[in-house]
Amino acid sequence: MSLFDKFKPLIDIRAELDRAGVMPFGAVTEKILSPTEAIVNGHKVILAGTNNYLGLTFEPECIEAAQKALAEQGTGTTGSRMANGTFAGHVALEQELAAFFARQHCIVFSTGYAATMGMGSTLAGPGDVIVLDADSHASIYDGVRLGGADVVRFKHNDVADLEKRLRRLGERTANTLIIVEGIYSMLGDQAPLADIAEVKNKYGGLLMVDEAHSLGMLGSHGRGVAEAARVEAAVDFTVGTFSKSLGAIGGYCVSDHPELEAIRFAIRSYIFTASPSPSIIASTRVALRLMQERPELRERLWANAQRLYDGLKGLGFQVSPQVSPVVAVTIKDRDQAIAWWSRLLHNGAYVNLVMPPASPTTDSLLRCSVSAAHSDAQIDRIISAFAQLNPSTAQEANN
Amino acid sequence: MPDYNDFLERIFVILKPFAKKGVILNENSELVTELGLTSLQVMELIEQIEDHFDMSIPLNILPDIRTVHDLATQLEKLSG
């Protein structure tokens, strides 16, 4: 017996991939050429697995703001938000995010993981209840486990199952936190938030929605799935990240509950970590403004999503249930998925390989995400890279 | 209010189709190492128990459960 015994399955998979000469996890981007192109593991590829939804990572105004902050404020804050790590920029970004979401309060975190994990672990503690969607992100699961509340799962996007679970809780719904996501990261499907809000309003409890993958994509202002479903009033806490649509790193929580201002000093992932660097805050603030000023980015993103979705579906691949900036191809056979991931890289497309337990089922995924910065020609090249995999084999692999 | 034996009886009924062929179920059967349940199958087992008894089973009890006996004991505690 040793501490390492439990890692044996992981060690075996790694050795297997090594023997096959494929390393899909932690592929090295040797040179980044643009928001949509790079040299990865020696291959020049179209980036189709980055979450750079609005393509703002090379936006000159964002870079300029970050460079100015770097020169004027230094490389890092070297401290917690609760001690020396709250600069004027952090406070300004919190105000700007609150204004964007039309909420009273906002907390800025160092990462999206810290935001989701921190809120999940702090809002509900021992004696309280968390009811979460079964396909919730790892940061949500980690948070609720840390918090010590009773955790109950409901079937993914199944409102009847959620209702059944809330009904069983009886009076305990008064101290229950329901957690769902806006767009789910692996398959790109959306939560039925209008129905979830209705059930929440009927049984009570508070609702937290993780809009990490939907910020800047849906709703008339781009606030996400809750805005598109017109149920923002039923959402108590919205959490999200700067590392996708806003092209940086960091996280946030917005709410109208005035208690949030005190709760921030109870969130360990807010207190016991250094605050985001000034350059990160500076580029995020500009990206947040550009996202609002340029609704055409959102239109471009959805047009690209539709083009890729239709293209891959047309080739016979099993794609996600609904069109979304995340287009995931399901592959039953794990070895086939690994082989195809490698061939896609050779064919000029970088996508994400997702294997269980990171995928929601026992299937593997070749997960693509599109960007507003992709041109039609680039989307077609991604489709062409998939076409070279031989779609008739795709259907066989799923039979 | 269901007791230990009610839970035990129901667990055996639900587990039967899940368990590996040739394994005889008893209170000391280990769910994962002996019966070969995957984590998804453990979740399915929990859901079926929840539906049958119309009760809420938090995930928090799972780390303390290795055997059928452990599960029935935890369920009796929850319903008590």
Tab-separated table of C-alpha atoms in Angstrom:
chain	number	residue	atom	x	y	z
A	1	MET	CA	0.000	0.000	0.000
A	2	SER	CA	1.234	3.479	-0.770
A	3	LEU	CA	-0.190	6.921	-1.285
A	4	PHE	CA	0.308	6.407	-5.007
A	5	ASP	CA	-1.818	3.245	-5.348
A	6	LYS	CA	-5.015	5.178	-5.961
A	7	PHE	CA	-3.430	6.943	-8.943
A	8	LYS	CA	-2.767	3.668	-10.764
A	9	PRO	CA	-5.674	4.009	-13.250
A	10	LEU	CA	-4.438	7.502	-14.126
A	11	ILE	CA	-0.821	6.336	-14.403
A	12	ASP	CA	-1.929	3.492	-16.694
A	13	ILE	CA	-3.882	5.804	-19.022
A	14	ARG	CA	-0.948	8.184	-19.205
A	15	ALA	CA	1.438	5.365	-20.085
A	16	GLU	CA	-0.994	4.109	-22.725
A	17	LEU	CA	-1.192	7.564	-24.330
A	18	ASP	CA	2.596	7.865	-24.170
A	19	ARG	CA	2.986	4.551	-26.002
A	20	ALA	CA	0.525	5.737	-28.654
A	21	GLY	CA	2.537	8.960	-28.953
A	22	VAL	CA	-0.517	11.108	-28.151
A	23	MET	CA	-0.793	13.600	-25.310
A	24	PRO	CA	-4.174	15.311	-25.494
A	25	PHE	CA	-4.124	16.593	-21.922
A	26	GLY	CA	-1.951	19.646	-21.539
A	27	ALA	CA	-1.142	19.876	-25.254
A	28	VAL	CA	1.470	22.610	-25.589
A	29	THR	CA	0.610	25.781	-27.438
A	30	GLU	CA	4.119	26.543	-28.661
A	31	LYS	CA	3.164	29.749	-30.383
A	32	ILE	CA	-0.113	31.611	-30.277
A	33	LEU	CA	-0.657	33.371	-33.608
A	34	SER	CA	-4.055	35.007	-33.083
A	35	PRO	CA	-7.267	34.384	-31.097
A	36	THR	CA	-8.030	31.561	-33.543
A	37	GLU	CA	-4.673	30.142	-34.674
A	38	ALA	CA	-1.667	28.620	-32.973
A	39	ILE	CA	1.081	26.057	-33.230
A	40	VAL	CA	0.104	23.210	-30.896
A	41	ASN	CA	2.345	20.178	-30.352
A	42	GLY	CA	4.188	21.168	-33.527
A	43	HIS	CA	1.081	21.526	-35.709
A	44	LYS	CA	-0.319	24.780	-37.087
A	45	VAL	CA	-3.982	24.601	-36.187
A	46	ILE	CA	-7.268	26.486	-36.058
A	47	LEU	CA	-8.139	26.779	-32.366
A	48	ALA	CA	-11.545	25.177	-31.865
A	49	GLY	CA	-11.362	24.431	-28.168
A	50	THR	CA	-10.466	27.598	-26.256
A	51	ASN	CA	-13.639	29.190	-24.735
A	52	ASN	CA	-12.409	32.464	-26.303
A	53	TYR	CA	-16.031	33.064	-27.284
A	54	LEU	CA	-15.847	36.722	-28.255
A	55	GLY	CA	-12.258	36.509	-29.496
A	56	LEU	CA	-11.084	39.437	-27.346
A	57	THR	CA	-7.705	38.027	-26.228
A	58	PHE	CA	-5.729	40.112	-28.738
A	59	GLU	CA	-7.993	43.160	-28.690
A	60	PRO	CA	-5.609	46.166	-28.971
A	61	GLU	CA	-7.577	48.280	-26.480
A	62	CYS	CA	-7.501	45.479	-23.879
A	63	ILE	CA	-3.774	44.944	-24.365
A	64	GLU	CA	-3.082	48.674	-24.134
A	65	ALA	CA	-5.046	48.974	-20.875
A	66	ALA	CA	-3.246	45.948	-19.422
A	67	GLN	CA	0.175	47.337	-20.428
A	68	LYS	CA	-0.628	50.711	-18.854
A	69	ALA	CA	-1.745	49.058	-15.597
A	70	LEU	CA	1.367	46.877	-15.627
A	71	ALA	CA	3.631	49.897	-15.987
A	72	GLU	CA	1.789	52.034	-13.446
A	73	GLN	CA	0.735	49.463	-10.827
A	74	GLY	CA	3.258	46.667	-11.146
A	75	THR	CA	3.032	42.959	-11.860
A	76	GLY	CA	0.898	41.878	-8.914
A	77	THR	CA	-0.956	43.024	-5.802
A	78	THR	CA	0.895	40.519	-3.597
A	79	GLY	CA	-2.016	40.270	-1.225
A	80	SER	CA	-5.574	39.289	-0.412
A	81	ARG	CA	-8.599	41.403	-1.300
A	82	MET	CA	-9.176	41.570	2.472
A	83	ALA	CA	-5.713	42.973	3.219
A	84	ASN	CA	-3.603	44.985	0.757
A	85	GLY	CA	-4.984	43.461	-2.464
A	86	THR	CA	-7.973	45.703	-3.126
A	87	PHE	CA	-6.900	48.390	-5.605
A	88	ALA	CA	-9.152	51.054	-7.110
A	89	GLY	CA	-9.436	48.921	-10.261
A	90	HIS	CA	-10.926	45.969	-8.343
A	91	VAL	CA	-13.584	48.228	-6.817
A	92	ALA	CA	-14.309	49.880	-10.185
A	93	LEU	CA	-14.702	46.493	-11.886
A	94	GLU	CA	-17.114	45.376	-9.155
A	95	GLN	CA	-19.196	48.510	-9.735
A	96	GLU	CA	-19.114	48.054	-13.505
A	97	LEU	CA	-20.168	44.411	-13.264
A	98	ALA	CA	-22.994	45.275	-10.852
A	99	ALA	CA	-24.182	47.975	-13.279
A	100	PHE	CA	-23.957	45.598	-16.250
A	101	PHE	CA	-26.040	42.962	-14.444
A	102	ALA	CA	-28.378	45.644	-12.970
A	103	ARG	CA	-27.572	44.326	-9.488
A	104	GLN	CA	-26.675	46.084	-6.275
A	105	HIS	CA	-23.624	44.091	-5.254
A	106	CYS	CA	-20.640	42.341	-6.775
A	107	ILE	CA	-17.576	40.452	-5.584
A	108	VAL	CA	-14.552	39.999	-7.837
A	109	PHE	CA	-12.512	36.811	-7.295
A	110	SER	CA	-9.102	35.711	-8.565
A	111	THR	CA	-10.519	32.886	-10.721
A	112	GLY	CA	-13.894	31.595	-11.834
A	113	TYR	CA	-13.168	28.429	-9.867
A	114	ALA	CA	-12.632	30.494	-6.708
A	115	ALA	CA	-15.924	32.350	-7.314
A	116	THR	CA	-18.097	29.286	-7.830
A	117	MET	CA	-16.336	27.135	-5.272
A	118	GLY	CA	-16.292	29.985	-2.752
A	119	MET	CA	-19.971	30.845	-3.075
A	120	GLY	CA	-21.027	27.178	-3.017
A	121	SER	CA	-18.964	26.426	0.074
A	122	THR	CA	-19.966	29.547	2.011
A	123	LEU	CA	-23.664	30.176	1.357
A	124	ALA	CA	-24.820	26.774	2.624
A	125	GLY	CA	-23.188	25.100	5.607
A	126	PRO	CA	-23.911	22.252	8.019
A	127	GLY	CA	-27.678	21.861	8.517
A	128	ASP	CA	-28.453	23.628	5.216
A	129	VAL	CA	-29.253	21.909	1.922
A	130	ILE	CA	-27.809	22.236	-1.576
A	131	VAL	CA	-29.836	20.931	-4.503
A	132	LEU	CA	-27.707	20.886	-7.628
A	133	ASP	CA	-27.930	19.758	-11.229
A	134	ALA	CA	-26.130	16.412	-11.611
A	135	ASP	CA	-23.976	17.755	-14.485
A	136	SER	CA	-22.666	20.714	-12.473
A	137	HIS	CA	-19.048	21.780	-12.949
A	138	ALA	CA	-16.332	20.378	-10.673
A	139	SER	CA	-15.918	23.786	-8.988
A	140	ILE	CA	-19.528	23.548	-7.784
A	141	TYR	CA	-19.102	19.991	-6.506
A	142	ASP	CA	-15.844	20.906	-4.756
A	143	GLY	CA	-17.445	23.916	-3.111
A	144	VAL	CA	-20.535	22.198	-1.786
A	145	ARG	CA	-18.478	19.318	-0.407
A	146	LEU	CA	-16.299	21.774	1.468
A	147	GLY	CA	-19.263	23.678	2.883
A	148	GLY	CA	-20.755	20.715	4.714
A	149	ALA	CA	-24.407	21.215	3.712
A	150	ASP	CA	-26.513	18.182	2.787
A	151	VAL	CA	-26.060	17.795	-0.970
A	152	VAL	CA	-28.870	16.441	-3.133
A	153	ARG	CA	-28.565	16.072	-6.915
A	154	PHE	CA	-31.346	16.286	-9.458
A	155	LYS	CA	-31.214	14.778	-12.955
A	156	HIS	CA	-29.574	17.066	-15.484
A	157	ASN	CA	-32.024	19.731	-16.718
A	158	ASP	CA	-34.975	17.690	-15.380
A	159	VAL	CA	-37.302	20.187	-13.690
A	160	ALA	CA	-39.783	17.504	-12.594
A	161	ASP	CA	-36.938	15.769	-10.751
A	162	LEU	CA	-35.883	19.073	-9.150
A	163	GLU	CA	-39.452	19.673	-8.023
A	164	LYS	CA	-39.678	16.166	-6.540
A	165	ARG	CA	-36.512	16.765	-4.545
A	166	LEU	CA	-37.649	20.163	-3.260
A	167	ARG	CA	-41.006	18.706	-2.257
A	168	ARG	CA	-39.261	15.946	-0.275
A	169	LEU	CA	-37.277	18.551	1.642
A	170	GLY	CA	-40.460	20.058	3.095
A	171	GLU	CA	-39.698	22.968	5.408
A	172	ARG	CA	-35.968	22.566	4.817
A	173	THR	CA	-36.357	24.438	1.500
A	174	ALA	CA	-36.227	27.629	3.598
A	175	ASN	CA	-32.490	27.075	3.983
A	176	THR	CA	-31.840	25.455	0.619
A	177	LEU	CA	-29.586	26.705	-2.151
A	178	ILE	CA	-30.385	25.512	-5.682
A	179	ILE	CA	-27.386	25.576	-8.041
A	180	VAL	CA	-27.568	25.296	-11.832
A	181	GLU	CA	-25.550	26.527	-14.794
A	182	GLY	CA	-26.714	28.705	-17.693
A	183	ILE	CA	-24.966	26.881	-20.539
A	184	TYR	CA	-23.365	23.573	-19.547
A	185	SER	CA	-19.696	23.492	-20.450
A	186	MET	CA	-19.390	20.005	-21.904
A	187	LEU	CA	-22.397	19.670	-24.238
A	188	GLY	CA	-23.349	23.342	-24.533
A	189	ASP	CA	-26.980	22.703	-23.606
A	190	GLN	CA	-28.970	25.366	-21.716
A	191	ALA	CA	-30.767	25.081	-18.393
A	192	PRO	CA	-34.571	25.431	-18.598
A	193	LEU	CA	-34.308	28.463	-16.312
A	194	ALA	CA	-37.901	29.701	-16.715
A	195	ASP	CA	-39.220	26.390	-15.359
A	196	ILE	CA	-36.500	26.186	-12.693
A	197	ALA	CA	-37.406	29.711	-11.523
A	198	GLU	CA	-41.071	28.744	-11.322
A	199	VAL	CA	-40.302	25.713	-9.149
A	200	LYS	CA	-37.967	27.783	-6.963
A	201	ASN	CA	-40.657	30.417	-6.473
A	202	LYS	CA	-43.168	27.705	-5.544
A	203	TYR	CA	-41.029	25.847	-2.977
A	204	GLY	CA	-38.691	28.562	-1.718
A	205	GLY	CA	-34.933	28.585	-1.237
A	206	LEU	CA	-32.313	30.642	-3.033
A	207	LEU	CA	-31.085	30.140	-6.591
A	208	MET	CA	-27.502	30.490	-7.833
A	209	VAL	CA	-26.775	30.337	-11.573
A	210	ASP	CA	-23.298	29.847	-13.009
A	211	GLU	CA	-23.251	31.784	-16.286
A	212	ALA	CA	-19.555	31.115	-17.011
A	213	HIS	CA	-20.277	29.850	-20.532
A	214	SER	CA	-23.162	32.204	-21.325
A	215	LEU	CA	-21.843	35.659	-20.412
A	216	GLY	CA	-21.990	37.903	-23.470
A	217	MET	CA	-23.943	35.362	-25.482
A	218	LEU	CA	-27.606	35.473	-24.532
A	219	GLY	CA	-30.219	38.006	-23.453
A	220	SER	CA	-30.748	41.497	-24.844
A	221	HIS	CA	-27.748	42.850	-22.877
A	222	GLY	CA	-25.699	39.644	-23.036
A	223	ARG	CA	-26.194	38.856	-19.355
A	224	GLY	CA	-26.836	35.178	-20.042
A	225	VAL	CA	-29.513	32.517	-19.955
A	226	ALA	CA	-31.436	34.107	-17.041
A	227	GLU	CA	-31.838	37.340	-18.986
A	228	ALA	CA	-32.859	35.490	-22.150
A	229	ALA	CA	-35.465	33.542	-20.147
A	230	ARG	CA	-36.621	36.783	-18.438
A	231	VAL	CA	-36.229	35.309	-14.965
A	232	GLU	CA	-33.383	37.372	-13.528
A	233	ALA	CA	-35.648	38.409	-10.636
A	234	ALA	CA	-35.747	34.777	-9.467
A	235	VAL	CA	-31.957	34.432	-9.528
A	236	ASP	CA	-30.387	35.323	-6.173
A	237	PHE	CA	-26.741	34.921	-7.161
A	238	THR	CA	-25.091	34.910	-10.575
A	239	VAL	CA	-21.514	33.675	-10.753
A	240	GLY	CA	-19.167	33.621	-13.701
A	241	THR	CA	-15.688	34.078	-15.036
A	242	PHE	CA	-13.465	36.539	-16.909
A	243	SER	CA	-11.574	33.680	-18.546
A	244	LYS	CA	-13.970	32.999	-21.398
A	245	SER	CA	-15.902	35.842	-23.088
A	246	LEU	CA	-13.709	38.490	-21.441
A	247	GLY	CA	-10.414	36.851	-22.428
A	248	ALA	CA	-8.547	37.144	-19.115
A	249	ILE	CA	-8.811	35.280	-15.794
A	250	GLY	CA	-10.877	35.912	-12.675
A	251	GLY	CA	-14.413	35.446	-11.423
A	252	TYR	CA	-17.404	37.279	-10.011
A	253	CYS	CA	-20.634	36.964	-8.098
A	254	VAL	CA	-23.435	39.519	-8.429
A	255	SER	CA	-26.560	39.750	-6.301
A	256	ASP	CA	-29.214	42.123	-4.981
A	257	HIS	CA	-28.960	40.634	-1.485
A	258	PRO	CA	-27.253	43.259	0.702
A	259	GLU	CA	-25.815	40.426	2.836
A	260	LEU	CA	-23.304	39.756	0.042
A	261	GLU	CA	-21.133	42.623	1.300
A	262	ALA	CA	-20.662	40.866	4.653
A	263	ILE	CA	-20.592	37.363	3.179
A	264	ARG	CA	-17.483	38.283	1.167
A	265	PHE	CA	-15.500	38.265	4.406
A	266	ALA	CA	-16.590	34.675	5.085
A	267	ILE	CA	-15.501	33.297	1.697
A	268	ARG	CA	-12.178	31.546	2.161
A	269	SER	CA	-11.356	31.463	-1.576
A	270	TYR	CA	-11.698	35.266	-1.532
A	271	ILE	CA	-9.721	35.877	1.648
A	272	PHE	CA	-6.881	33.378	1.506
A	273	THR	CA	-5.553	34.026	-1.969
A	274	ALA	CA	-3.956	36.996	-3.722
A	275	SER	CA	-6.253	39.300	-5.682
A	276	PRO	CA	-6.106	39.502	-9.499
A	277	SER	CA	-3.135	41.439	-10.908
A	278	PRO	CA	-3.859	45.039	-11.958
A	279	SER	CA	-3.218	44.224	-15.642
A	280	ILE	CA	-5.854	41.466	-15.535
A	281	ILE	CA	-8.384	43.838	-13.989
A	282	ALA	CA	-7.570	46.535	-16.558
A	283	SER	CA	-8.051	44.299	-19.615
A	284	THR	CA	-11.204	42.773	-18.116
A	285	ARG	CA	-12.770	46.201	-17.596
A	286	VAL	CA	-12.157	47.129	-21.227
A	287	ALA	CA	-13.403	43.738	-22.459
A	288	LEU	CA	-16.594	44.153	-20.409
A	289	ARG	CA	-17.200	47.530	-22.052
A	290	LEU	CA	-16.403	46.254	-25.566
A	291	MET	CA	-18.723	43.308	-25.051
A	292	GLN	CA	-21.554	45.787	-24.439
A	293	GLU	CA	-20.549	48.156	-27.231
A	294	ARG	CA	-20.256	45.429	-29.848
A	295	PRO	CA	-23.388	43.243	-29.947
A	296	GLU	CA	-22.216	42.197	-33.410
A	297	LEU	CA	-19.645	39.937	-31.698
A	298	ARG	CA	-22.514	37.922	-30.262
A	299	GLU	CA	-24.217	37.680	-33.650
A	300	ARG	CA	-20.981	36.532	-35.256
A	301	LEU	CA	-20.466	33.940	-32.495
A	302	TRP	CA	-23.913	32.406	-33.016
A	303	ALA	CA	-23.536	32.411	-36.801
A	304	ASN	CA	-20.252	30.515	-36.376
A	305	ALA	CA	-21.854	28.126	-33.880
A	306	GLN	CA	-24.665	27.378	-36.332
A	307	ARG	CA	-22.207	26.867	-39.209
A	308	LEU	CA	-20.044	24.402	-37.262
A	309	TYR	CA	-23.071	22.590	-35.795
A	310	ASP	CA	-24.707	22.151	-39.204
A	311	GLY	CA	-21.409	21.110	-40.785
A	312	LEU	CA	-20.603	18.405	-38.241
A	313	LYS	CA	-24.184	17.169	-38.091
A	314	GLY	CA	-24.224	17.014	-41.889
A	315	LEU	CA	-21.158	14.774	-41.800
A	316	GLY	CA	-23.043	12.279	-39.631
A	317	PHE	CA	-21.413	13.022	-36.286
A	318	GLN	CA	-23.490	12.828	-33.106
A	319	VAL	CA	-23.543	16.463	-31.982
A	320	SER	CA	-24.917	18.216	-28.878
A	321	PRO	CA	-28.695	18.422	-28.356
A	322	GLN	CA	-28.870	22.138	-29.219
A	323	VAL	CA	-26.887	24.704	-31.182
A	324	SER	CA	-24.469	26.525	-28.913
A	325	PRO	CA	-20.982	28.032	-28.989
A	326	VAL	CA	-19.962	24.658	-27.522
A	327	VAL	CA	-20.379	21.954	-30.147
A	328	ALA	CA	-19.538	18.539	-28.722
A	329	VAL	CA	-19.214	15.389	-30.806
A	330	THR	CA	-20.049	12.262	-28.807
A	331	ILE	CA	-17.919	9.179	-29.367
A	332	LYS	CA	-18.739	5.959	-27.563
A	333	ASP	CA	-15.340	4.340	-27.956
A	334	ARG	CA	-12.617	6.009	-25.893
A	335	ASP	CA	-9.720	4.776	-28.038
A	336	GLN	CA	-11.471	6.027	-31.160
A	337	ALA	CA	-11.878	9.450	-29.522
A	338	ILE	CA	-8.161	9.586	-28.651
A	339	ALA	CA	-7.143	8.542	-32.159
A	340	TRP	CA	-9.454	11.092	-33.760
A	341	TRP	CA	-8.300	13.886	-31.466
A	342	SER	CA	-4.768	13.217	-32.686
A	343	ARG	CA	-5.815	13.068	-36.334
A	344	LEU	CA	-7.741	16.336	-35.995
A	345	LEU	CA	-4.560	17.979	-34.744
A	346	HIS	CA	-2.702	16.625	-37.787
A	347	ASN	CA	-5.604	17.815	-39.972
A	348	GLY	CA	-5.221	21.363	-38.608
A	349	ALA	CA	-7.863	21.614	-35.862
A	350	TYR	CA	-7.336	21.747	-32.117
A	351	VAL	CA	-10.378	20.573	-30.130
A	352	ASN	CA	-10.772	19.367	-26.528
A	353	LEU	CA	-10.728	15.649	-25.793
A	354	VAL	CA	-13.024	14.873	-22.870
A	355	MET	CA	-13.146	11.417	-21.331
A	356	PRO	CA	-15.180	10.103	-18.371
A	357	PRO	CA	-15.441	11.154	-15.559
A	358	ALA	CA	-15.108	14.696	-16.987
A	359	SER	CA	-17.766	13.913	-19.591
A	360	PRO	CA	-21.350	13.708	-18.329
A	361	THR	CA	-21.845	10.072	-19.398
A	362	THR	CA	-19.649	7.033	-20.058
A	363	ASP	CA	-19.037	8.375	-23.591
A	364	SER	CA	-16.070	10.490	-24.669
A	365	LEU	CA	-16.358	13.866	-26.357
A	366	LEU	CA	-14.489	15.825	-28.984
A	367	ARG	CA	-15.559	19.189	-27.659
A	368	CYS	CA	-15.327	22.173	-29.987
A	369	SER	CA	-15.949	25.756	-29.005
A	370	VAL	CA	-16.302	28.544	-31.533
A	371	SER	CA	-15.260	32.168	-31.336
A	372	ALA	CA	-16.650	35.356	-32.838
A	373	ALA	CA	-13.145	35.771	-34.254
A	374	HIS	CA	-13.392	32.653	-36.441
A	375	SER	CA	-13.942	33.446	-40.127
A	376	ASP	CA	-16.320	31.351	-42.215
A	377	ALA	CA	-13.271	29.886	-43.948
A	378	GLN	CA	-11.807	28.814	-40.585
A	379	ILE	CA	-15.057	27.154	-39.513
A	380	ASP	CA	-15.063	25.327	-42.846
A	381	ARG	CA	-11.496	24.161	-42.208
A	382	ILE	CA	-12.563	22.732	-38.847
A	383	ILE	CA	-15.431	20.913	-40.572
A	384	SER	CA	-13.043	19.690	-43.241
A	385	ALA	CA	-10.660	18.334	-40.556
A	386	PHE	CA	-13.589	16.306	-39.174
A	387	ALA	CA	-14.625	15.231	-42.685
A	388	GLN	CA	-11.212	13.619	-43.158
A	389	LEU	CA	-11.957	11.346	-40.198
A	390	ASN	CA	-14.408	9.450	-42.406
A	391	PRO	CA	-17.914	10.035	-41.051
A	392	SER	CA	-19.124	6.545	-41.953
A	393	THR	CA	-16.695	5.333	-39.293
A	394	ALA	CA	-18.221	7.951	-36.992
A	395	GLN	CA	-21.587	6.278	-37.252
A	396	GLU	CA	-20.052	2.843	-36.743
A	397	ALA	CA	-18.282	4.048	-33.587
A	398	ASN	CA	-21.618	5.101	-32.168
A	399	ASN	CA	-23.434	1.850	-32.950
B	1	MET	CA	-41.180	4.885	9.169
B	2	PRO	CA	-39.067	2.219	7.424
B	3	ASP	CA	-36.427	0.479	9.566
B	4	TYR	CA	-33.079	-1.202	8.903
B	5	ASN	CA	-34.658	-4.403	7.590
B	6	ASP	CA	-37.013	-2.557	5.225
B	7	PHE	CA	-34.042	-0.750	3.719
B	8	LEU	CA	-31.996	-3.945	3.547
B	9	GLU	CA	-34.749	-5.786	1.724
B	10	ARG	CA	-35.162	-2.998	-0.831
B	11	ILE	CA	-31.402	-2.640	-1.393
B	12	PHE	CA	-31.196	-6.367	-2.226
B	13	VAL	CA	-34.069	-6.038	-4.718
B	14	ILE	CA	-32.464	-3.049	-6.453
B	15	LEU	CA	-28.946	-4.475	-6.395
B	16	LYS	CA	-29.805	-7.802	-7.982
B	17	PRO	CA	-29.625	-6.672	-11.619
B	18	PHE	CA	-26.533	-4.501	-10.919
B	19	ALA	CA	-24.352	-7.090	-9.209
B	20	LYS	CA	-21.826	-9.181	-11.083
B	21	LYS	CA	-22.986	-12.682	-12.012
B	22	GLY	CA	-22.295	-15.367	-9.455
B	23	VAL	CA	-21.899	-12.968	-6.521
B	24	ILE	CA	-24.212	-13.796	-3.635
B	25	LEU	CA	-25.603	-10.678	-2.010
B	26	ASN	CA	-25.423	-10.322	1.739
B	27	GLU	CA	-25.162	-7.553	4.293
B	28	ASN	CA	-21.376	-7.548	4.083
B	29	SER	CA	-21.215	-7.301	0.279
B	30	GLU	CA	-19.031	-4.377	-0.715
B	31	LEU	CA	-20.782	-2.222	-3.311
B	32	VAL	CA	-17.805	-1.139	-5.384
B	33	THR	CA	-14.960	-3.573	-4.773
B	34	GLU	CA	-17.055	-6.755	-4.583
B	35	LEU	CA	-20.224	-6.097	-6.549
B	36	GLY	CA	-18.420	-3.971	-9.115
B	37	LEU	CA	-20.770	-0.969	-9.088
B	38	THR	CA	-19.487	2.072	-10.954
B	39	SER	CA	-19.967	5.528	-9.435
B	40	LEU	CA	-22.857	6.129	-11.859
B	41	GLN	CA	-24.500	2.880	-10.736
B	42	VAL	CA	-24.125	3.874	-7.074
B	43	MET	CA	-25.983	7.098	-7.918
B	44	GLU	CA	-28.686	5.092	-9.673
B	45	LEU	CA	-29.036	2.838	-6.629
B	46	ILE	CA	-29.434	5.878	-4.381
B	47	GLU	CA	-32.046	7.389	-6.718
B	48	GLN	CA	-34.091	4.220	-6.766
B	49	ILE	CA	-34.084	4.056	-2.964
B	50	GLU	CA	-35.098	7.738	-2.795
B	51	ASP	CA	-38.009	7.137	-5.158
B	52	HIS	CA	-39.176	3.968	-3.444
B	53	PHE	CA	-39.242	5.493	0.045
B	54	ASP	CA	-39.952	9.057	-1.185
B	55	MET	CA	-37.014	10.313	0.847
B	56	SER	CA	-34.032	12.584	0.346
B	57	ILE	CA	-30.572	10.985	0.519
B	58	PRO	CA	-27.749	13.545	0.570
B	59	LEU	CA	-24.510	12.652	-1.228
B	60	ASN	CA	-22.666	13.355	2.020
B	61	ILE	CA	-23.396	9.867	3.333
B	62	LEU	CA	-21.531	8.165	0.473
B	63	PRO	CA	-17.964	8.384	1.817
B	64	ASP	CA	-19.052	6.372	4.884
B	65	ILE	CA	-20.583	3.565	2.845
B	66	ARG	CA	-18.677	0.489	1.747
B	67	THR	CA	-21.090	-2.344	2.336
B	68	VAL	CA	-24.816	-3.020	2.027
B	69	HIS	CA	-24.926	-2.956	5.844
B	70	ASP	CA	-23.316	0.526	5.920
B	71	LEU	CA	-25.921	1.815	3.475
B	72	ALA	CA	-28.917	0.378	5.351
B	73	THR	CA	-27.551	1.791	8.635
B	74	GLN	CA	-27.134	5.283	7.137
B	75	LEU	CA	-30.620	5.165	5.615
B	76	GLU	CA	-32.168	4.183	8.942
B	77	LYS	CA	-30.385	7.131	10.570
B	78	LEU	CA	-31.654	9.500	7.859
B	79	SER	CA	-35.254	8.393	8.193
B	80	GLY	CA	-35.160	8.419	12.003
